[in-house]
JSON list of C-alpha atoms in Angstrom, two decimals:
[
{"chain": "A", "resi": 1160, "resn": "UNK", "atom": "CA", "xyz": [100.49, 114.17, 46.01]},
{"chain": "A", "resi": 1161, "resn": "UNK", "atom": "CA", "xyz": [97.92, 112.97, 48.57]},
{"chain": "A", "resi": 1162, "resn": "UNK", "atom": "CA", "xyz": [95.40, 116.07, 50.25]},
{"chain": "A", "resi": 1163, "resn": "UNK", "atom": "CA", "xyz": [96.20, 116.61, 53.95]},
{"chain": "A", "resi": 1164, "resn": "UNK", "atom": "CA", "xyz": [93.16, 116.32, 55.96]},
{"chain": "A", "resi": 1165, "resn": "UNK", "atom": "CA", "xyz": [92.66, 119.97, 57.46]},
{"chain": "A", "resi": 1166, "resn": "UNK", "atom": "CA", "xyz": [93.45, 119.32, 61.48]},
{"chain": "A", "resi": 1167, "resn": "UNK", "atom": "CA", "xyz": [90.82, 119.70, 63.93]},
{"chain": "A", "resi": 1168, "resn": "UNK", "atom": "CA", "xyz": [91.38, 120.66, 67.51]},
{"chain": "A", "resi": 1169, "resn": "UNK", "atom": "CA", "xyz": [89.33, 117.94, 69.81]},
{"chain": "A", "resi": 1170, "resn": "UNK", "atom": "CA", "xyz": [90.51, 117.29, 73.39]},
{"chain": "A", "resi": 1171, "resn": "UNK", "atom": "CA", "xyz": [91.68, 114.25, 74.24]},
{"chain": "A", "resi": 1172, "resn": "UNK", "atom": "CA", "xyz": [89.90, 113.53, 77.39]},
{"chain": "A", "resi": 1173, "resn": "UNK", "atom": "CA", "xyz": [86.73, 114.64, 77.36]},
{"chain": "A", "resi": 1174, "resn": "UNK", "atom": "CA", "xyz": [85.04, 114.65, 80.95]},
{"chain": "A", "resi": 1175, "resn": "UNK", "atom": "CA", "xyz": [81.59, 113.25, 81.23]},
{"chain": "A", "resi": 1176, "resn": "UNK", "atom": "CA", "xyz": [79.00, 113.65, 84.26]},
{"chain": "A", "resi": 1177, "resn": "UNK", "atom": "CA", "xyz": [80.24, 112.80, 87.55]},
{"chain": "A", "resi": 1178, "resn": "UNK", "atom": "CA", "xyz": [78.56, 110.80, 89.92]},
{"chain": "A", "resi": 1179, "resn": "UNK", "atom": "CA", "xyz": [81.22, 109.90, 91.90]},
{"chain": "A", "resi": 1180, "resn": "UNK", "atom": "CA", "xyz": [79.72, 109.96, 95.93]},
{"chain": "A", "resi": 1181, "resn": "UNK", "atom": "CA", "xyz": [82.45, 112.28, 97.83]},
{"chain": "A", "resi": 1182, "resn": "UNK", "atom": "CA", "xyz": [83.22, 112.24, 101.49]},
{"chain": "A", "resi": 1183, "resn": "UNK", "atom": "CA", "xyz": [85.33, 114.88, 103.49]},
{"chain": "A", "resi": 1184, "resn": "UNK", "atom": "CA", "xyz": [88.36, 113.24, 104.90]},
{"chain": "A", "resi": 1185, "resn": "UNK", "atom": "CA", "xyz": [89.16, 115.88, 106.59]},
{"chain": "A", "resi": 1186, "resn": "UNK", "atom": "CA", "xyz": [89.97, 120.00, 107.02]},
{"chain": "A", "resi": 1187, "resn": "UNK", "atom": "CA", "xyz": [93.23, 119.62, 109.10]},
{"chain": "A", "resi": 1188, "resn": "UNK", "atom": "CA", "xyz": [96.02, 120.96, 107.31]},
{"chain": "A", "resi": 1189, "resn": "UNK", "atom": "CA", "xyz": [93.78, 122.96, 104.49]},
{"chain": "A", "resi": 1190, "resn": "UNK", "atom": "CA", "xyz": [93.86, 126.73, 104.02]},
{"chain": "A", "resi": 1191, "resn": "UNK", "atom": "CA", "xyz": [92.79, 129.40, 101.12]},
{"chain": "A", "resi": 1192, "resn": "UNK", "atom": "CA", "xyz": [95.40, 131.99, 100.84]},
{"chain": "A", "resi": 1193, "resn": "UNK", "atom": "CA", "xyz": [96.47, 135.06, 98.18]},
{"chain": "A", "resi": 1194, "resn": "UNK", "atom": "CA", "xyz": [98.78, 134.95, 95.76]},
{"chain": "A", "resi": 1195, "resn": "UNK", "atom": "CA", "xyz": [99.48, 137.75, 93.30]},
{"chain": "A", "resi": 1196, "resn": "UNK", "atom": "CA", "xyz": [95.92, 138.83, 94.54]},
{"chain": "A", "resi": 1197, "resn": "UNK", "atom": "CA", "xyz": [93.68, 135.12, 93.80]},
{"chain": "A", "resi": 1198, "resn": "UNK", "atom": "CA", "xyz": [92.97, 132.86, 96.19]},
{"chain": "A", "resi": 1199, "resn": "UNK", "atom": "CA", "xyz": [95.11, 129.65, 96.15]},
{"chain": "A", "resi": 1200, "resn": "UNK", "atom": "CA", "xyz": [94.73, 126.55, 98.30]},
{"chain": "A", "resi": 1201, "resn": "UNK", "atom": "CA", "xyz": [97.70, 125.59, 100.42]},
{"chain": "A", "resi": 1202, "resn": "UNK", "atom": "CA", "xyz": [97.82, 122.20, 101.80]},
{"chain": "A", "resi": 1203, "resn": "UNK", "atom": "CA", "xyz": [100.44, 121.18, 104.41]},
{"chain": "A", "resi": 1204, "resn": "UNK", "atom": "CA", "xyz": [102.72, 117.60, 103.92]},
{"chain": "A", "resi": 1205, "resn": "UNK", "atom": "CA", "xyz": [101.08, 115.82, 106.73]},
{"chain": "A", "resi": 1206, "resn": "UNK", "atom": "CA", "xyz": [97.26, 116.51, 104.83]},
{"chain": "A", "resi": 1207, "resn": "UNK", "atom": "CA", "xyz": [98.81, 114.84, 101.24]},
{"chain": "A", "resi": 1208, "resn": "UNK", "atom": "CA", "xyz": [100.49, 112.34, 102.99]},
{"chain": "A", "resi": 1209, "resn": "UNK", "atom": "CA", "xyz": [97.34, 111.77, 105.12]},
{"chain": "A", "resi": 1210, "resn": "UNK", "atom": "CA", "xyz": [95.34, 112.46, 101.39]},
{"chain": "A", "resi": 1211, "resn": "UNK", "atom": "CA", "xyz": [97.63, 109.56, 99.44]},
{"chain": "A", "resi": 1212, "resn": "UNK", "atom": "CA", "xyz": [97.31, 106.74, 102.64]},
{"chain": "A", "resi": 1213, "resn": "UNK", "atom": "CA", "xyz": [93.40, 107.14, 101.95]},
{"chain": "A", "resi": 1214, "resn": "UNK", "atom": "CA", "xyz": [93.29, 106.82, 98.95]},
{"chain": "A", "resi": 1215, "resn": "UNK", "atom": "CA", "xyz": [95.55, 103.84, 98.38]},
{"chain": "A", "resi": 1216, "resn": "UNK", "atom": "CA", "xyz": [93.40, 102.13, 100.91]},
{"chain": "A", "resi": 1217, "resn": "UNK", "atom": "CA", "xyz": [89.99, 103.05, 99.12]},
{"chain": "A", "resi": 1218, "resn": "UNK", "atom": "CA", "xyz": [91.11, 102.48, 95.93]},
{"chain": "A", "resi": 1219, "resn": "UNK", "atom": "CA", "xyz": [92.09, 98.62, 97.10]},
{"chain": "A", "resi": 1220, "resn": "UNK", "atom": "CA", "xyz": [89.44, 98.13, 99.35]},
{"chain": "A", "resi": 1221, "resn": "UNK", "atom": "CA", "xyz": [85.96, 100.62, 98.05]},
{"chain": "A", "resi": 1222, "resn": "UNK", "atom": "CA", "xyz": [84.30, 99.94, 94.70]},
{"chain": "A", "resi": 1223, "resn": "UNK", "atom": "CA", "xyz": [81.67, 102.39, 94.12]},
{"chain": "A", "resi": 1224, "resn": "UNK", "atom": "CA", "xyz": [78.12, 101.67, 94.89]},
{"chain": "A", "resi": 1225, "resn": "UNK", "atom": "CA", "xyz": [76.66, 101.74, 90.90]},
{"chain": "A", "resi": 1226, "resn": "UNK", "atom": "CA", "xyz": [79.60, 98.61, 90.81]},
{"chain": "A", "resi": 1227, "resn": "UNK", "atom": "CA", "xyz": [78.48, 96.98, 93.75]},
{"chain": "A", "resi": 1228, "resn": "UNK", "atom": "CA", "xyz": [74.66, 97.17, 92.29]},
{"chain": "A", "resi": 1229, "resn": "UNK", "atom": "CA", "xyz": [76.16, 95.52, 89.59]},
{"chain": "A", "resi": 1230, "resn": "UNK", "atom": "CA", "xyz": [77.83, 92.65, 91.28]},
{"chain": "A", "resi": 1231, "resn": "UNK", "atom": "CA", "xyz": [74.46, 92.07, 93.92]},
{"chain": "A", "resi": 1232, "resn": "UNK", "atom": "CA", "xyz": [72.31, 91.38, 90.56]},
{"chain": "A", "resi": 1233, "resn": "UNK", "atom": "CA", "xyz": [74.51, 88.04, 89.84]},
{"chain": "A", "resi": 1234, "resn": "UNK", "atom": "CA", "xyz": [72.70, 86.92, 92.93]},
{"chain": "A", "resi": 1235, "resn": "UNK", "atom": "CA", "xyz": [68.92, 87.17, 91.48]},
{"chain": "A", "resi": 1236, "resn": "UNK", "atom": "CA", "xyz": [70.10, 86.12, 88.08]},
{"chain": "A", "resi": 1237, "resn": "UNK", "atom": "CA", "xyz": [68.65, 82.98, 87.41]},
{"chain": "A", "resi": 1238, "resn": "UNK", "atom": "CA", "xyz": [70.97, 82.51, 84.47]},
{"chain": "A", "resi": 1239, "resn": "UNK", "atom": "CA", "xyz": [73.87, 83.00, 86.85]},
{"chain": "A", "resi": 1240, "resn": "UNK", "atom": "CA", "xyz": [75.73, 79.41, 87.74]},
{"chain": "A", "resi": 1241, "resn": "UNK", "atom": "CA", "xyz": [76.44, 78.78, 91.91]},
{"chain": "A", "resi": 1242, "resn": "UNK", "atom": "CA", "xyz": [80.04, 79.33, 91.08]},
{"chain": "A", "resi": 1243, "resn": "UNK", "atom": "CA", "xyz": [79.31, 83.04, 89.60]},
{"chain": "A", "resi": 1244, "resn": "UNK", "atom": "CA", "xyz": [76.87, 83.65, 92.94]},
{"chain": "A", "resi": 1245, "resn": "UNK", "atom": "CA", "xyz": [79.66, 82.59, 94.71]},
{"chain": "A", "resi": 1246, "resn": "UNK", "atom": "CA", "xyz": [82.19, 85.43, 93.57]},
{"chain": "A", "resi": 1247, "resn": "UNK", "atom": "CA", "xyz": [79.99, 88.00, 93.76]},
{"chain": "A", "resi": 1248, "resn": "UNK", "atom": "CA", "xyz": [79.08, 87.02, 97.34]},
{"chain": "A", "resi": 1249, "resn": "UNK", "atom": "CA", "xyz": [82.83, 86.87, 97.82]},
{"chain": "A", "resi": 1250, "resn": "UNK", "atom": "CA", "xyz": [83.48, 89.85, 96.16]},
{"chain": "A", "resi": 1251, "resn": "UNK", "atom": "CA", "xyz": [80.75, 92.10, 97.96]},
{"chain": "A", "resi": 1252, "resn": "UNK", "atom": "CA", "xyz": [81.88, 90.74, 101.74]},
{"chain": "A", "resi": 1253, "resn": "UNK", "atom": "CA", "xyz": [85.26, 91.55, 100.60]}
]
């Protein structure tokens, strides 16, 4: 009969360093409260709902600068063809 490898534990999504740039959408609708004596964080309907519209839109419209950075160097590249400067012009206006 074959040996079982021994199982080791790992998690499955390990978080690396984030360098995400945050911005405060706003405080309307945000509170700290208690519960069972810790502090909790209630948030009203109106501040998710307000939360999710964002988001949708950033996530369709807003890359995040270290992409754009990314794109902008097809421009210099002198190995890039007109057609590839074109996306990436098209992509950054957009």
């Amino acid at each position: 009969m074959a040996n079982t490898p021994d199982f080791k534990y790992a998690p499955m999504f390990q978080m690396g360093k984030d360098d995400t740039e945050y911005y405060l959408l706003t405080k309307e609708g945000v509170s700290v409260s208690e519960f069972e004596g810790k502090p909790i964080l209630k948030v009203s309907p109106e501040a998710l709902t307000r939360l999710a519209n964002q988001a949708f839109r950033d996530v369709n419209f807003l890359l995040r600068r270290s992409h754009n950075e990314q794109v902008a160097k097809i421009l210099s590249d002198p190995e890039a063809s007109d057609n590839d400067k074109y996306v990436a012009l098209t992509f950054l206006r957009n």
